[in-house]
XYZ file of N, CA, C and O in Angstrom:
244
model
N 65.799 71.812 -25.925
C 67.039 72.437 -26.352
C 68.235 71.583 -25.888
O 69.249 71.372 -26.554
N 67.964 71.110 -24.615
C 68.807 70.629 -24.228
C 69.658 69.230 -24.975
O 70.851 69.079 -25.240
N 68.097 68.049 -25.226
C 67.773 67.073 -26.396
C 69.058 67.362 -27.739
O 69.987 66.588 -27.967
N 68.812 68.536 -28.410
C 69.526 68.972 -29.311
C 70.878 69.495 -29.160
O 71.722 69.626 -30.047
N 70.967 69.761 -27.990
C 72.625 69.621 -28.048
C 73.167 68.457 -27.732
O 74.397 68.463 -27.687
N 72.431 67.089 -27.411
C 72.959 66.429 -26.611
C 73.363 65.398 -27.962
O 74.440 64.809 -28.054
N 72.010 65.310 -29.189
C 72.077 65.057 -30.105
C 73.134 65.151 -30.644
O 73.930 64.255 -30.925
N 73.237 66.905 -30.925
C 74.560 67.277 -31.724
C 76.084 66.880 -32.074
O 76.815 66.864 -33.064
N 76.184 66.393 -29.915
C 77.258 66.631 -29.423
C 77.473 64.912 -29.733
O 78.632 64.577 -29.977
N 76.413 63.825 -29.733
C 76.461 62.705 -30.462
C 77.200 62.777 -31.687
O 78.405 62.603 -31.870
N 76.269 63.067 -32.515
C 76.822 63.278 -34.041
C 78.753 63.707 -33.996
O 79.512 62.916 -34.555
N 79.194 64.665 -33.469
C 80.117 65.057 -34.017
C 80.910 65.368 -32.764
O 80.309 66.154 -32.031
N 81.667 65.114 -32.473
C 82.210 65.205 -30.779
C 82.589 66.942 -30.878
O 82.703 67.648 -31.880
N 82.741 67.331 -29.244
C 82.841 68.730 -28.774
C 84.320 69.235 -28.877
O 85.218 68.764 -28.179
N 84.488 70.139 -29.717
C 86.325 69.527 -29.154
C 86.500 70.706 -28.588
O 87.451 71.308 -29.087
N 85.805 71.434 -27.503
C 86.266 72.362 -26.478
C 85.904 72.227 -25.109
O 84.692 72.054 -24.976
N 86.475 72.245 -24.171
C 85.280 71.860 -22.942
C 84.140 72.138 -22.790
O 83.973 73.351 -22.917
N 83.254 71.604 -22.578
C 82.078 71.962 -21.925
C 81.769 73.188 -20.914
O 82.457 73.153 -19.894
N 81.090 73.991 -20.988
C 80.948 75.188 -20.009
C 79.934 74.606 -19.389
O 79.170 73.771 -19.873
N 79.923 75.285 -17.731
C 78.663 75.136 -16.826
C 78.029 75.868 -17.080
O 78.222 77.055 -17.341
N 76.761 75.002 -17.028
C 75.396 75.880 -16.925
C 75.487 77.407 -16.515
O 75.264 78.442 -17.144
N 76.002 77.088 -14.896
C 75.961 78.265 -14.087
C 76.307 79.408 -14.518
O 75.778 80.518 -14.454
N 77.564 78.898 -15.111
C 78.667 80.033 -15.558
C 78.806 80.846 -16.308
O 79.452 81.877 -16.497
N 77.695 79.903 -16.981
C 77.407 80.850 -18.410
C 76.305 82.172 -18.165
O 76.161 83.288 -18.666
N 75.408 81.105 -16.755
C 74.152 82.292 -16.796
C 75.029 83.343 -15.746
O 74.787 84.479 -16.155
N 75.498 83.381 -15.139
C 76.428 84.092 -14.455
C 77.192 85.017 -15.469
O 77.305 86.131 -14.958
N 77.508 84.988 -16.169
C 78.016 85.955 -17.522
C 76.640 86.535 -18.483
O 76.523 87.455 -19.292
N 76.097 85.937 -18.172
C 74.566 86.596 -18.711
C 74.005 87.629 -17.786
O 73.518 88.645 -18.283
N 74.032 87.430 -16.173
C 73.740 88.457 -15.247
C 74.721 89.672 -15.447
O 74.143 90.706 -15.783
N 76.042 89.754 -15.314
C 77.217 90.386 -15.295
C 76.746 91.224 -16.830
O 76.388 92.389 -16.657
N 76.732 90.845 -17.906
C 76.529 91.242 -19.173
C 75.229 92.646 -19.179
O 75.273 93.725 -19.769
N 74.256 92.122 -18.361
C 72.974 92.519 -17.471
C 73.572 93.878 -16.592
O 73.486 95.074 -16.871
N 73.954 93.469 -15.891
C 74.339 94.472 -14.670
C 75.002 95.712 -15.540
O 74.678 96.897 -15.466
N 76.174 95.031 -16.514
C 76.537 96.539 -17.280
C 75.473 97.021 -18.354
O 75.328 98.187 -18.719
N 74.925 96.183 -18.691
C 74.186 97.410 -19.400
C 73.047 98.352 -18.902
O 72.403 99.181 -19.546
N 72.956 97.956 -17.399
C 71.674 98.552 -16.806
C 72.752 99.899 -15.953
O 72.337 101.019 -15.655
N 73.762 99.526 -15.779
C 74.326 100.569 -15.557
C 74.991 101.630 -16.122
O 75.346 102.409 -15.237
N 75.358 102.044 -17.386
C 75.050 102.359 -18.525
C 74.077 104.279 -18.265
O 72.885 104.187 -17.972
N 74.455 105.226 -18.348
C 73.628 106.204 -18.602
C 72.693 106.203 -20.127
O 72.988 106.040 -21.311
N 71.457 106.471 -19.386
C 71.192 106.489 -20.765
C 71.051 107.430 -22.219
O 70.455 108.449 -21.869
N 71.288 107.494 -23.398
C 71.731 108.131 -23.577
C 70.824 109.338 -23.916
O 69.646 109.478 -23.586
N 71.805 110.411 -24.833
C 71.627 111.525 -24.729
C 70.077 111.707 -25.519
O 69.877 110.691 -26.185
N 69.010 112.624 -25.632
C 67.970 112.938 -26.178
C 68.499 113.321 -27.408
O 69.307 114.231 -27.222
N 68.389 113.002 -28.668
C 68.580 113.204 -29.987
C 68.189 114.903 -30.139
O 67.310 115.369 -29.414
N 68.606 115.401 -30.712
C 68.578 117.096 -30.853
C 67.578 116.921 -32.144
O 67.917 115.978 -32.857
N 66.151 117.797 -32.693
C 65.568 117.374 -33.545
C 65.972 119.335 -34.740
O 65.503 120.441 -34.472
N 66.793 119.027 -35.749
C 67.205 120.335 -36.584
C 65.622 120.619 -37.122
O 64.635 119.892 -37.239
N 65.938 122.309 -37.438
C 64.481 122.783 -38.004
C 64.964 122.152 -39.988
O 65.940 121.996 -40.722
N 63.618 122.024 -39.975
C 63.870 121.745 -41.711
C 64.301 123.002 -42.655
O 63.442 123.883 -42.698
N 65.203 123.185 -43.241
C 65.346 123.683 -44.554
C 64.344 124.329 -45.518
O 63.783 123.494 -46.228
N 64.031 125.399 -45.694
C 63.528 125.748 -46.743
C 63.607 125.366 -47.600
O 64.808 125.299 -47.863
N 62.605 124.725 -48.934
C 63.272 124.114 -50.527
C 63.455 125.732 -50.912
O 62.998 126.752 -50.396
N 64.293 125.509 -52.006
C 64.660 126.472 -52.712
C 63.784 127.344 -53.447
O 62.850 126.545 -53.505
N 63.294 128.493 -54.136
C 62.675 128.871 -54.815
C 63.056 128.392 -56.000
O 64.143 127.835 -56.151
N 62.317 128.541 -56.821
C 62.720 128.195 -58.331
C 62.663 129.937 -58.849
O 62.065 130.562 -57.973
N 62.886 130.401 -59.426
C 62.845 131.805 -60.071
C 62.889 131.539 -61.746
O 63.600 130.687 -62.278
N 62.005 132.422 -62.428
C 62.126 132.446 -63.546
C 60.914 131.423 -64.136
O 60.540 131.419 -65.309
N 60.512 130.766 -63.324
C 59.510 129.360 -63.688
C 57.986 130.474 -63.576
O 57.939 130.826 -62.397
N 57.038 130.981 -64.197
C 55.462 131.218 -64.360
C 54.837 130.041 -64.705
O 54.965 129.219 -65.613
N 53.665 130.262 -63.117
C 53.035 129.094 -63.388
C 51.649 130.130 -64.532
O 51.308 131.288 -64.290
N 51.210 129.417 -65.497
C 50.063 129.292 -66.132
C 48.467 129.846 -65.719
O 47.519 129.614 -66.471
């Protein structure tokens, strides 16, 4: 992966700084930490089904 950015960054220059490694995985932990802290959520409520309608007037055969 690494190969391929290094490639990339050959081909066509970076025109933003470079981020650290670290820093990035460091925003990956942080990203982590909130979502584990996070309640989880609520149990979905399950509705009773609906009756279909009668049909009236219809004899079956």
């Amino acid at each position: 992966m690494d190969t391929l950015h290094t490639v990339l960054r050959a081909i066509r220059g970076e025109s933003r700084p470079r981020r650290d490694h670290l820093q990035i995985f460091r925003e990956f932990l942080s990203h982590l930490d909130r979502i584990g802290k996070r309640p989880p959520p609520a149990p979905r409520t399950v509705k009773g089904a609906k009756a279909a309608p009668r049909r009236t007037g219809v004899r079956a055969r």
